[in-house]
């Protein structure tokens, strides 16, 4: 396979795994000597593709679960239902990162309020959606203002969040939390793509 980026490698590798090509390649391997030389020559590319796909998937799945989940969620050829477990892993990891931040209304307390934690839950979900929409190669608009964030959360989860004080000069605000969540996702994406990108020069 020919690749132009680590992201396309991930898409094609999982597509290869899901499709009949890898099954066909495994059948060729099992047949061994029963397969005629001409058939082997014609199908060498199928076997190579299967091996390359395996290397890419191994590079993804040797990483921590939240990084695996991120790249499959953003770049894999999967349906929404197939991504449910990955989304849960990613959301849990992002919630953990968010709970290390100082949230609006927390003041000097060691822990955020229950309402702030509830709001963080839905904002983290929106941040994952926004990141997946806007990351290369999709470059879609995403949720680019607090009204769109709130509207998406209500449409997707049936929950209302308060964005009236989204930005507050000199105080902890949800805008700052949102930006930190997106920075975290960007950092995780770079970490997750790095071992995959190292395979690019080796690809056929």
GROMACS .gro file of C-alpha atoms in nm:
model
  204
    1UNK     CA    1   0.000   0.000   0.000
    2UNK     CA    2   0.108   0.357  -0.062
    3UNK     CA    3   0.058   0.606   0.218
    4UNK     CA    4   0.076   0.983   0.242
    5UNK     CA    5   0.049   1.006   0.622
    6UNK     CA    6   0.030   0.807   0.944
    7UNK     CA    7  -0.342   0.886   0.955
    8UNK     CA    8  -0.405   0.722   0.618
    9UNK     CA    9  -0.197   0.423   0.729
   10UNK     CA   10  -0.431   0.371   1.024
   11UNK     CA   11  -0.743   0.398   0.809
   12UNK     CA   12  -0.613   0.161   0.542
   13UNK     CA   13  -0.470  -0.090   0.790
   14UNK     CA   14  -0.796  -0.131   0.980
   15UNK     CA   15  -0.988  -0.132   0.653
   16UNK     CA   16  -0.760  -0.412   0.535
   17UNK     CA   17  -0.821  -0.603   0.856
   18UNK     CA   18  -1.197  -0.568   0.823
   19UNK     CA   19  -1.211  -0.658   0.454
   20UNK     CA   20  -1.178  -0.981   0.267
   21UNK     CA   21  -0.823  -0.912   0.146
   22UNK     CA   22  -0.652  -1.022   0.466
   23UNK     CA   23  -0.878  -1.325   0.487
   24UNK     CA   24  -0.781  -1.410   0.132
   25UNK     CA   25  -0.413  -1.359   0.213
   26UNK     CA   26  -0.437  -1.593   0.513
   27UNK     CA   27  -0.603  -1.853   0.292
   28UNK     CA   28  -0.315  -1.828   0.048
   29UNK     CA   29  -0.068  -1.882   0.332
   30UNK     CA   30  -0.260  -2.188   0.455
   31UNK     CA   31  -0.277  -2.343   0.109
   32UNK     CA   32   0.102  -2.326   0.082
   33UNK     CA   33   0.230  -2.562  -0.183
   34UNK     CA   34  -0.120  -2.619  -0.320
   35UNK     CA   35  -0.122  -2.268  -0.464
   36UNK     CA   36   0.031  -2.250  -0.808
   37UNK     CA   37   0.330  -2.026  -0.867
   38UNK     CA   38   0.140  -1.798  -1.101
   39UNK     CA   39  -0.133  -1.748  -0.842
   40UNK     CA   40   0.125  -1.664  -0.576
   41UNK     CA   41   0.288  -1.407  -0.800
   42UNK     CA   42  -0.043  -1.242  -0.881
   43UNK     CA   43  -0.139  -1.226  -0.517
   44UNK     CA   44   0.194  -1.126  -0.359
   45UNK     CA   45   0.068  -0.770  -0.321
   46UNK     CA   46  -0.228  -0.897  -0.117
   47UNK     CA   47   0.003  -1.072   0.127
   48UNK     CA   48   0.231  -0.768   0.153
   49UNK     CA   49  -0.070  -0.546   0.222
   50UNK     CA   50  -0.183  -0.781   0.497
   51UNK     CA   51   0.162  -0.782   0.657
   52UNK     CA   52   0.188  -0.402   0.641
   53UNK     CA   53  -0.157  -0.366   0.789
   54UNK     CA   54  -0.052  -0.594   1.074
   55UNK     CA   55   0.253  -0.378   1.147
   56UNK     CA   56   0.043  -0.062   1.160
   57UNK     CA   57  -0.220  -0.220   1.384
   58UNK     CA   58   0.054  -0.354   1.612
   59UNK     CA   59   0.204  -0.003   1.637
   60UNK     CA   60  -0.138   0.132   1.738
   61UNK     CA   61  -0.239  -0.145   1.975
   62UNK     CA   62   0.090  -0.156   2.167
   63UNK     CA   63   0.007   0.189   2.305
   64UNK     CA   64  -0.200   0.284   2.612
   65UNK     CA   65  -0.573   0.228   2.564
   66UNK     CA   66  -0.669   0.597   2.545
   67UNK     CA   67  -0.418   0.655   2.263
   68UNK     CA   68  -0.539   0.349   2.072
   69UNK     CA   69  -0.894   0.470   2.120
   70UNK     CA   70  -0.812   0.820   1.996
   71UNK     CA   71  -0.661   0.712   1.664
   72UNK     CA   72  -0.930   0.451   1.595
   73UNK     CA   73  -1.200   0.704   1.678
   74UNK     CA   74  -1.048   0.977   1.461
   75UNK     CA   75  -0.896   0.780   1.173
   76UNK     CA   76  -1.040   0.428   1.165
   77UNK     CA   77  -1.303   0.307   0.914
   78UNK     CA   78  -1.553   0.222   1.186
   79UNK     CA   79  -1.920   0.286   1.248
   80UNK     CA   80  -2.047   0.480   1.546
   81UNK     CA   81  -2.157   0.158   1.718
   82UNK     CA   82  -1.818  -0.004   1.663
   83UNK     CA   83  -1.649   0.298   1.821
   84UNK     CA   84  -1.860   0.299   2.138
   85UNK     CA   85  -1.600   0.126   2.355
   86UNK     CA   86  -1.313   0.338   2.221
   87UNK     CA   87  -1.514   0.651   2.288
   88UNK     CA   88  -1.572   0.542   2.648
   89UNK     CA   89  -1.200   0.485   2.701
   90UNK     CA   90  -1.114   0.821   2.548
   91UNK     CA   91  -1.383   1.005   2.742
   92UNK     CA   92  -1.275   0.850   3.072
   93UNK     CA   93  -0.912   0.951   3.008
   94UNK     CA   94  -1.009   1.306   2.912
   95UNK     CA   95  -1.235   1.336   3.217
   96UNK     CA   96  -0.942   1.229   3.434
   97UNK     CA   97  -0.724   1.496   3.273
   98UNK     CA   98  -1.001   1.754   3.316
   99UNK     CA   99  -1.045   1.674   3.684
  100UNK     CA  100  -0.681   1.768   3.739
  101UNK     CA  101  -0.764   2.121   3.622
  102UNK     CA  102  -0.920   2.391   3.837
  103UNK     CA  103  -1.281   2.419   3.724
  104UNK     CA  104  -1.516   2.718   3.736
  105UNK     CA  105  -1.673   2.767   4.078
  106UNK     CA  106  -1.411   2.558   4.254
  107UNK     CA  107  -1.246   2.851   4.427
  108UNK     CA  108  -0.986   2.736   4.679
  109UNK     CA  109  -1.154   2.400   4.733
  110UNK     CA  110  -0.947   2.089   4.667
  111UNK     CA  111  -1.226   1.937   4.458
  112UNK     CA  112  -1.466   2.083   4.201
  113UNK     CA  113  -1.836   2.114   4.273
  114UNK     CA  114  -2.072   1.837   4.164
  115UNK     CA  115  -2.223   2.071   3.905
  116UNK     CA  116  -1.881   2.158   3.762
  117UNK     CA  117  -1.794   1.786   3.736
  118UNK     CA  118  -2.127   1.723   3.562
  119UNK     CA  119  -2.063   2.004   3.315
  120UNK     CA  120  -1.708   1.882   3.255
  121UNK     CA  121  -1.848   1.542   3.160
  122UNK     CA  122  -2.046   1.684   2.870
  123UNK     CA  123  -1.783   1.940   2.766
  124UNK     CA  124  -1.524   1.661   2.747
  125UNK     CA  125  -1.762   1.467   2.521
  126UNK     CA  126  -1.802   1.773   2.299
  127UNK     CA  127  -1.424   1.824   2.289
  128UNK     CA  128  -1.373   1.469   2.157
  129UNK     CA  129  -1.634   1.528   1.886
  130UNK     CA  130  -1.480   1.865   1.795
  131UNK     CA  131  -1.130   1.720   1.776
  132UNK     CA  132  -1.240   1.433   1.553
  133UNK     CA  133  -1.425   1.675   1.323
  134UNK     CA  134  -1.150   1.934   1.287
  135UNK     CA  135  -0.837   1.719   1.278
  136UNK     CA  136  -0.658   1.661   0.945
  137UNK     CA  137  -0.763   1.535   0.691
  138UNK     CA  138  -1.126   1.621   0.774
  139UNK     CA  139  -1.084   1.990   0.868
  140UNK     CA  140  -1.456   2.037   0.934
  141UNK     CA  141  -1.582   2.343   1.125
  142UNK     CA  142  -1.651   2.156   1.446
  143UNK     CA  143  -1.796   2.330   1.753
  144UNK     CA  144  -1.632   2.668   1.720
  145UNK     CA  145  -1.830   2.869   1.976
  146UNK     CA  146  -2.002   2.804   2.310
  147UNK     CA  147  -2.352   2.814   2.162
  148UNK     CA  148  -2.265   2.536   1.919
  149UNK     CA  149  -2.106   2.337   2.200
  150UNK     CA  150  -2.418   2.369   2.413
  151UNK     CA  151  -2.647   2.288   2.118
  152UNK     CA  152  -2.447   1.975   2.031
  153UNK     CA  153  -2.453   1.853   2.393
  154UNK     CA  154  -2.829   1.902   2.412
  155UNK     CA  155  -2.886   1.728   2.077
  156UNK     CA  156  -2.644   1.442   2.147
  157UNK     CA  157  -2.696   1.383   2.518
  158UNK     CA  158  -3.017   1.566   2.606
  159UNK     CA  159  -2.830   1.772   2.865
  160UNK     CA  160  -2.823   2.148   2.917
  161UNK     CA  161  -2.504   2.326   3.013
  162UNK     CA  162  -2.458   2.687   3.117
  163UNK     CA  163  -2.236   2.879   2.874
  164UNK     CA  164  -2.338   3.228   2.984
  165UNK     CA  165  -2.007   3.274   3.165
  166UNK     CA  166  -1.799   3.085   2.910
  167UNK     CA  167  -1.520   3.344   2.924
  168UNK     CA  168  -1.437   3.545   3.237
  169UNK     CA  169  -1.140   3.780   3.252
  170UNK     CA  170  -0.908   3.702   3.541
  171UNK     CA  171  -1.107   3.400   3.662
  172UNK     CA  172  -1.125   3.030   3.587
  173UNK     CA  173  -1.371   2.984   3.303
  174UNK     CA  174  -1.501   2.709   3.078
  175UNK     CA  175  -1.329   2.861   2.775
  176UNK     CA  176  -0.993   2.796   2.942
  177UNK     CA  177  -1.092   2.441   3.034
  178UNK     CA  178  -1.214   2.376   2.676
  179UNK     CA  179  -0.885   2.498   2.532
  180UNK     CA  180  -0.686   2.279   2.771
  181UNK     CA  181  -0.895   1.975   2.680
  182UNK     CA  182  -0.830   2.036   2.309
  183UNK     CA  183  -0.457   2.084   2.379
  184UNK     CA  184  -0.459   1.750   2.561
  185UNK     CA  185  -0.623   1.575   2.265
  186UNK     CA  186  -0.371   1.734   2.026
  187UNK     CA  187  -0.084   1.609   2.243
  188UNK     CA  188  -0.229   1.260   2.264
  189UNK     CA  189  -0.277   1.250   1.888
  190UNK     CA  190   0.089   1.338   1.831
  191UNK     CA  191   0.198   1.068   2.077
  192UNK     CA  192  -0.025   0.807   1.916
  193UNK     CA  193   0.075   0.885   1.557
  194UNK     CA  194   0.451   0.888   1.624
  195UNK     CA  195   0.513   0.510   1.624
  196UNK     CA  196   0.289   0.472   1.319
  197UNK     CA  197   0.472   0.748   1.132
  198UNK     CA  198   0.800   0.562   1.190
  199UNK     CA  199   0.665   0.287   0.961
  200UNK     CA  200   0.614   0.524   0.665
  201UNK     CA  201   0.966   0.482   0.517
  202UNK     CA  202   0.927   0.102   0.537
  203UNK     CA  203   0.591   0.085   0.359
  204UNK     CA  204   0.585  -0.075   0.017
   0.00000   0.00000   0.00000
